[in-house]
Amino acid sequence: MAHSKERPTAEQIELAEAQIVEQSKRIDFYITEYSVEILAQKVRDGEYVVPAYQREFTWEDRRKSRFIESLIMGLPIPFIFFWEMPDGRLEIVDGSQRLRTIAEFIYGGLALGELDPLTHLSGFQFDDLPESRQRKIKNRSVRGIVLNEHADEAARLDMFERINTGSKNANTAEIRRGALAGPFIELVMELADEPLLAQLAPISAKAKKERGYEELVTRFFAYGDGLENYRDRPSDFLFAYSKKMNEEFASDSELADRYRQRFKTVLDFVSQNFPFGFKKTETGAATPRTRFESIAIGVALALEEKPEIADRAADQVDVGSWINLPEFQRITSSDGANAIARLRGRIEFVKDKLVGDGND
């Protein structure tokens, strides 16, 4: 069947190319190799920096044992990613669990669990191996990729997330929680546990475990405060915003209360006026992120522009007259959802409908 989608315009192609060039500048690197012995020594001596977003994610014993078994068998070890810090130390962008497991085995007395196929090594510690085998393990090399100073903090976090997509490691919300601990993140975590939010915006158990509510709350504040520095890259934008707001919250003790009230006011308005909350249907068990963004932020902006709508009865607000329109379904679809034009469009649609009492 022929593909009917229009081809990109010359302007769109130029913008895409400029974005590729800009992002590529952040990922400049060189490749090197280290012996297992050197890696273990550096971990033991604290010469590698483990960033906060990786510290709480610890391999279980079985995974450690399987990794050491692979190392002993001579199987290829995935690249370790580092960032060369201004003081010359190396921050581990990805691979901290591998490095810490190596150090724990060689210097920390890690005893191997049940193995397969090396069943006879089960229960062994490094010192139980003959010296010849110890030397062979220490001599094995592991390749590393070292990023230079152009790889800023957001780029390194993005790389960590991409490398670990589909694994048990951190996602973007978890990364922000670990890397940017502070008063704003604390408020996000608090509001993510609001019972009314769970009632109005149900998400799957998996999404909840992966900090899905924290992601929604962060987007609510970040996009609601303005999109001037947004470049169609949500992860970078949300990271920079969260970092800035941590500083602002720390310098203004009343700011958290204002933001908390802003969020709860929106939840109350949605509860009173939107028949299905943030869901698409009454029995919906999931909440599309685009739909949440459009309704939550659109409501917040409408209340800011026209506070008196908060005092109107639900039949006067009349959300039902437009919430199921094909236009709203289209602008809250996932196609191109993170493009700034689509993001602004769906937020302003809701705001304009509410400010105009739904009768535009």
Tab-separated table of C-alpha atoms in Angstrom, residues 34-336:
chain	number	residue	atom	x	y	z
A	34	TYR	CA	41.856	-1.436	31.008
A	35	SER	CA	42.921	-4.664	32.650
A	36	VAL	CA	40.570	-6.169	35.202
A	37	GLU	CA	43.299	-5.700	37.804
A	38	ILE	CA	43.536	-1.950	37.143
A	39	LEU	CA	39.760	-1.530	37.166
A	40	ALA	CA	39.438	-3.354	40.485
A	41	GLN	CA	42.223	-1.302	42.066
A	42	LYS	CA	40.693	1.985	40.947
A	43	VAL	CA	37.288	1.037	42.304
A	44	ARG	CA	38.849	-0.095	45.597
A	45	ASP	CA	40.862	3.122	45.892
A	46	GLY	CA	37.873	5.356	45.103
A	47	GLU	CA	39.347	6.777	41.911
A	48	TYR	CA	36.105	6.338	40.006
A	49	VAL	CA	33.107	8.498	40.784
A	50	VAL	CA	29.746	6.758	40.919
A	51	PRO	CA	26.991	9.332	40.225
A	52	ALA	CA	24.029	9.465	42.565
A	53	TYR	CA	21.540	8.128	40.032
A	54	GLN	CA	23.418	4.792	39.925
A	55	ARG	CA	24.150	4.264	43.617
A	56	GLU	CA	20.823	2.787	44.707
A	57	PHE	CA	20.673	0.209	41.914
A	58	THR	CA	22.516	-2.844	43.153
A	59	TRP	CA	22.771	-6.213	41.471
A	60	GLU	CA	21.452	-9.213	43.334
A	61	ASP	CA	23.953	-11.969	44.201
A	62	ARG	CA	22.896	-14.257	41.354
A	63	ARG	CA	23.545	-11.550	38.768
A	64	LYS	CA	26.953	-10.800	40.273
A	65	SER	CA	27.870	-14.481	40.143
A	66	ARG	CA	26.730	-14.851	36.541
A	67	PHE	CA	28.781	-11.816	35.548
A	68	ILE	CA	31.952	-13.126	37.227
A	69	GLU	CA	31.357	-16.506	35.607
A	70	SER	CA	31.235	-14.790	32.201
A	71	LEU	CA	34.446	-12.924	33.037
A	72	ILE	CA	36.248	-16.133	34.048
A	73	MET	CA	35.068	-17.897	30.883
A	74	GLY	CA	36.498	-15.077	28.782
A	75	LEU	CA	33.197	-13.903	27.322
A	76	PRO	CA	33.208	-10.317	25.960
A	77	ILE	CA	32.337	-7.696	28.545
A	78	PRO	CA	30.214	-4.730	27.387
A	79	PHE	CA	31.893	-1.332	27.159
A	80	ILE	CA	32.234	0.718	30.328
A	81	PHE	CA	31.257	4.358	29.728
A	82	PHE	CA	33.139	7.083	31.581
A	83	TRP	CA	33.115	10.867	31.631
A	84	GLU	CA	36.420	12.629	32.161
A	85	MET	CA	35.841	15.165	34.911
A	86	PRO	CA	37.680	18.518	35.002
A	87	ASP	CA	39.936	17.217	37.812
A	88	GLY	CA	40.969	14.202	35.710
A	89	ARG	CA	38.938	11.615	37.595
A	90	LEU	CA	36.514	9.423	35.689
A	91	GLU	CA	32.807	9.403	36.438
A	92	ILE	CA	31.081	6.125	35.570
A	93	VAL	CA	28.291	6.919	33.130
A	94	ASP	CA	27.371	3.260	32.701
A	95	GLY	CA	28.945	0.114	34.150
A	96	SER	CA	29.166	0.828	37.862
A	97	GLN	CA	27.614	-2.508	38.782
A	98	ARG	CA	30.109	-4.417	36.642
A	99	LEU	CA	33.045	-2.502	38.095
A	100	ARG	CA	31.888	-2.814	41.681
A	101	THR	CA	31.248	-6.535	41.215
A	102	ILE	CA	34.768	-7.013	39.835
A	103	ALA	CA	36.256	-5.175	42.814
A	104	GLU	CA	34.091	-7.094	45.262
A	105	PHE	CA	35.198	-10.412	43.786
A	106	ILE	CA	38.918	-9.631	43.693
A	107	TYR	CA	39.219	-7.628	46.910
A	108	GLY	CA	35.938	-7.948	48.825
A	109	GLY	CA	35.542	-11.654	49.400
A	110	LEU	CA	32.532	-12.142	47.111
A	111	ALA	CA	31.590	-15.828	47.104
A	112	LEU	CA	30.099	-17.114	43.866
A	113	GLY	CA	26.604	-18.577	43.988
A	114	GLU	CA	25.214	-21.442	41.933
A	115	LEU	CA	26.808	-21.363	38.477
A	116	ASP	CA	26.095	-22.986	35.144
A	117	PRO	CA	28.144	-24.232	33.317
A	118	LEU	CA	31.040	-23.700	35.789
A	119	THR	CA	29.247	-25.694	38.474
A	120	HIS	CA	32.454	-26.662	40.290
A	121	LEU	CA	33.230	-22.994	40.978
A	122	SER	CA	30.035	-22.473	43.001
A	123	GLY	CA	30.949	-21.127	46.438
A	124	PHE	CA	34.494	-20.083	45.372
A	125	GLN	CA	36.046	-16.793	46.356
A	126	PHE	CA	38.844	-15.204	44.318
A	127	ASP	CA	41.507	-16.300	46.818
A	128	ASP	CA	40.351	-19.915	46.440
A	129	LEU	CA	41.517	-19.963	42.826
A	130	PRO	CA	45.061	-21.030	41.955
A	131	GLU	CA	47.459	-18.127	41.388
A	132	SER	CA	47.698	-18.903	37.695
A	133	ARG	CA	43.933	-18.460	37.279
A	134	GLN	CA	43.978	-15.319	39.398
A	135	ARG	CA	46.590	-13.800	37.091
A	136	LYS	CA	44.600	-14.743	33.997
A	137	ILE	CA	41.485	-13.070	35.373
A	138	LYS	CA	43.390	-9.928	36.364
A	139	ASN	CA	44.988	-9.750	32.919
A	140	ARG	CA	41.709	-9.763	31.044
A	141	SER	CA	40.943	-6.462	29.372
A	142	VAL	CA	37.725	-4.475	29.346
A	143	ARG	CA	37.144	-1.766	26.788
A	144	GLY	CA	36.044	1.667	27.876
A	145	ILE	CA	34.568	4.715	26.170
A	146	VAL	CA	35.600	8.027	27.727
A	147	LEU	CA	33.408	11.052	27.039
A	148	ASN	CA	35.036	14.463	27.057
A	149	GLU	CA	33.794	17.685	28.654
A	150	HIS	CA	31.204	18.337	25.924
A	151	ALA	CA	29.028	15.590	27.398
A	152	ASP	CA	27.079	17.685	29.904
A	153	GLU	CA	25.151	16.216	32.810
A	154	ALA	CA	21.877	15.858	30.919
A	155	ALA	CA	23.635	14.139	28.002
A	156	ARG	CA	25.288	11.630	30.329
A	157	LEU	CA	21.989	10.815	32.021
A	158	ASP	CA	20.341	10.404	28.642
A	159	MET	CA	23.087	8.020	27.551
A	160	PHE	CA	22.689	5.976	30.738
A	161	GLU	CA	18.942	5.662	30.134
A	162	ARG	CA	19.362	4.693	26.460
A	163	ILE	CA	21.993	2.051	27.222
A	164	ASN	CA	19.742	0.527	29.870
A	165	THR	CA	16.429	0.683	27.999
A	166	GLY	CA	14.498	-2.486	28.721
A	167	SER	CA	16.671	-3.473	31.666
A	168	LYS	CA	15.965	-3.269	35.381
A	169	ASN	CA	17.915	-0.048	35.716
A	170	ALA	CA	16.723	3.514	36.149
A	171	ASN	CA	14.356	5.469	33.932
A	172	THR	CA	14.309	9.258	33.530
A	173	ALA	CA	12.154	9.954	36.582
A	174	GLU	CA	14.300	7.652	38.742
A	175	ILE	CA	17.440	9.271	37.390
A	176	ARG	CA	16.220	12.760	38.283
A	177	ARG	CA	15.242	11.510	41.736
A	178	GLY	CA	18.747	10.143	42.325
A	179	ALA	CA	20.818	12.816	40.639
A	180	LEU	CA	18.863	15.890	41.725
A	181	ALA	CA	17.855	15.258	45.310
A	182	GLY	CA	16.493	18.511	46.713
A	183	PRO	CA	13.359	20.356	47.866
A	184	PHE	CA	11.647	20.465	44.459
A	185	ILE	CA	12.170	16.751	43.867
A	186	GLU	CA	10.858	16.111	47.377
A	187	LEU	CA	7.658	17.995	46.510
A	188	VAL	CA	7.314	16.014	43.284
A	189	MET	CA	7.605	12.759	45.238
A	190	GLU	CA	5.033	13.983	47.769
A	191	LEU	CA	2.476	15.022	45.138
A	192	ALA	CA	3.026	11.810	43.183
A	193	ASP	CA	1.459	9.992	46.155
A	194	GLU	CA	-1.709	12.134	46.189
A	195	PRO	CA	-4.719	9.778	46.377
A	196	LEU	CA	-6.782	12.089	44.157
A	197	LEU	CA	-4.127	11.960	41.443
A	198	ALA	CA	-4.278	8.157	41.444
A	199	GLN	CA	-8.066	8.316	41.257
A	200	LEU	CA	-8.160	10.797	38.364
A	201	ALA	CA	-5.165	9.455	36.446
A	202	PRO	CA	-4.839	5.672	36.840
A	203	ILE	CA	-1.666	4.100	35.483
A	204	SER	CA	-0.444	0.515	35.323
A	205	ALA	CA	1.383	-1.081	38.237
A	206	LYS	CA	4.497	-1.199	36.077
A	207	ALA	CA	4.286	2.536	35.242
A	208	LYS	CA	3.716	3.369	38.898
A	209	LYS	CA	6.751	1.341	39.932
A	210	GLU	CA	8.791	3.204	37.318
A	211	ARG	CA	7.882	6.574	38.905
A	212	GLY	CA	5.186	7.360	36.333
A	213	TYR	CA	3.383	9.738	38.674
A	214	GLU	CA	6.592	11.617	39.404
A	215	GLU	CA	7.036	12.074	35.658
A	216	LEU	CA	3.513	13.498	35.325
A	217	VAL	CA	3.966	15.911	38.237
A	218	THR	CA	7.326	17.124	36.929
A	219	ARG	CA	5.898	17.737	33.460
A	220	PHE	CA	2.949	19.610	34.950
A	221	PHE	CA	5.211	22.147	36.631
A	222	ALA	CA	7.927	22.316	33.979
A	223	TYR	CA	5.624	22.815	30.995
A	224	GLY	CA	3.246	24.994	32.995
A	225	ASP	CA	6.028	27.391	33.956
A	226	GLY	CA	6.879	28.031	30.308
A	227	LEU	CA	8.445	26.395	27.275
A	228	GLU	CA	10.932	29.115	26.316
A	229	ASN	CA	13.960	26.800	26.531
A	230	TYR	CA	12.191	23.668	25.262
A	231	ARG	CA	13.879	22.099	22.242
A	232	ASP	CA	11.698	19.023	21.593
A	233	ARG	CA	13.855	17.102	24.089
A	234	PRO	CA	11.731	16.412	27.185
A	235	SER	CA	14.459	14.656	29.196
A	236	ASP	CA	16.935	17.555	28.853
A	237	PHE	CA	14.258	20.158	29.533
A	238	LEU	CA	12.885	18.387	32.619
A	239	PHE	CA	16.353	17.772	34.015
A	240	ALA	CA	17.404	21.429	33.641
A	241	TYR	CA	14.081	22.617	35.057
A	242	SER	CA	14.261	20.307	38.089
A	243	LYS	CA	17.812	21.390	38.828
A	244	LYS	CA	16.834	25.069	38.635
A	245	MET	CA	13.737	24.597	40.798
A	246	ASN	CA	15.708	22.794	43.498
A	247	GLU	CA	17.774	25.967	43.825
A	248	GLU	CA	14.723	28.247	43.796
A	249	PHE	CA	12.908	26.172	46.405
A	250	ALA	CA	16.013	26.220	48.602
A	251	SER	CA	16.167	30.025	48.478
A	252	ASP	CA	12.415	30.628	48.995
A	253	SER	CA	10.848	28.675	51.833
A	254	GLU	CA	7.288	29.558	50.727
A	255	LEU	CA	7.637	28.396	47.144
A	256	ALA	CA	6.859	24.748	47.888
A	257	ASP	CA	3.522	25.682	49.470
A	258	ARG	CA	2.525	27.751	46.430
A	259	TYR	CA	3.391	24.965	44.018
A	260	ARG	CA	1.669	22.373	46.176
A	261	GLN	CA	-1.515	24.457	46.241
A	262	ARG	CA	-1.326	25.067	42.489
A	263	PHE	CA	-1.248	21.337	41.811
A	264	LYS	CA	-4.027	20.475	44.247
A	265	THR	CA	-6.262	23.248	42.899
A	266	VAL	CA	-5.977	21.732	39.430
A	267	LEU	CA	-6.791	18.251	40.733
A	268	ASP	CA	-9.870	19.595	42.522
A	269	PHE	CA	-11.064	21.413	39.389
A	270	VAL	CA	-10.576	18.317	37.226
A	271	SER	CA	-12.383	16.189	39.801
A	272	GLN	CA	-15.399	18.518	39.785
A	273	ASN	CA	-15.622	19.244	36.057
A	274	PHE	CA	-14.078	16.437	33.972
A	275	PRO	CA	-16.395	13.412	33.987
A	276	PHE	CA	-13.592	10.881	33.499
A	277	GLY	CA	-10.755	12.810	35.135
A	278	PHE	CA	-7.695	12.506	32.928
A	279	LYS	CA	-8.919	9.216	31.419
A	280	LYS	CA	-10.422	8.822	27.960
A	281	THR	CA	-13.361	6.740	29.186
A	282	GLU	CA	-15.158	6.082	32.433
A	283	THR	CA	-13.706	2.581	32.738
A	284	GLY	CA	-10.242	3.506	31.476
A	285	ALA	CA	-7.367	1.933	33.402
A	286	ALA	CA	-4.599	4.049	31.885
A	287	THR	CA	-3.895	7.733	31.394
A	288	PRO	CA	-2.181	8.877	28.188
A	289	ARG	CA	0.593	11.279	29.080
A	290	THR	CA	-0.423	13.697	26.326
A	291	ARG	CA	-3.963	13.816	27.676
A	292	PHE	CA	-2.759	14.484	31.208
A	293	GLU	CA	-0.482	17.291	30.003
A	294	SER	CA	-3.189	18.984	27.962
A	295	ILE	CA	-5.839	18.858	30.683
A	296	ALA	CA	-3.685	19.531	33.758
A	297	ILE	CA	-1.637	22.381	32.327
A	298	GLY	CA	-4.537	23.769	30.294
A	299	VAL	CA	-6.629	23.933	33.469
A	300	ALA	CA	-3.799	25.600	35.403
A	301	LEU	CA	-3.340	28.288	32.738
A	302	ALA	CA	-7.095	28.859	32.458
A	303	LEU	CA	-7.421	29.316	36.229
A	304	GLU	CA	-4.520	31.731	36.175
A	305	GLU	CA	-6.094	33.786	33.376
A	306	LYS	CA	-9.692	33.574	34.598
A	307	PRO	CA	-9.822	32.527	38.293
A	308	GLU	CA	-13.612	32.912	38.497
A	309	ILE	CA	-14.212	29.727	36.486
A	310	ALA	CA	-13.258	27.768	39.599
A	311	ASP	CA	-16.522	28.920	41.213
A	312	ARG	CA	-18.788	27.847	38.360
A	313	ALA	CA	-20.932	24.756	38.373
A	314	ALA	CA	-19.895	21.835	36.207
A	315	ASP	CA	-22.779	22.415	33.772
A	316	GLN	CA	-21.553	25.966	33.229
A	317	VAL	CA	-17.974	24.862	32.593
A	318	ASP	CA	-19.463	22.219	30.262
A	319	VAL	CA	-16.387	20.139	29.553
A	320	GLY	CA	-18.591	17.505	27.940
A	321	SER	CA	-19.286	19.762	24.958
A	322	TRP	CA	-15.704	19.492	23.693
A	323	ILE	CA	-13.763	16.786	25.532
A	324	ASN	CA	-14.756	14.121	22.962
A	325	LEU	CA	-14.349	16.239	19.859
A	326	PRO	CA	-12.215	14.644	17.098
A	327	GLU	CA	-9.918	17.672	17.238
A	328	PHE	CA	-9.048	17.009	20.875
A	329	GLN	CA	-8.499	13.311	20.184
A	330	ARG	CA	-6.159	14.257	17.336
A	331	ILE	CA	-4.015	16.749	19.226
A	332	THR	CA	-3.612	14.365	22.170
A	333	SER	CA	-2.463	11.484	19.976
A	334	SER	CA	1.106	10.249	20.411
A	335	ASP	CA	2.236	11.101	16.874
A	336	GLY	CA	4.903	13.808	17.212
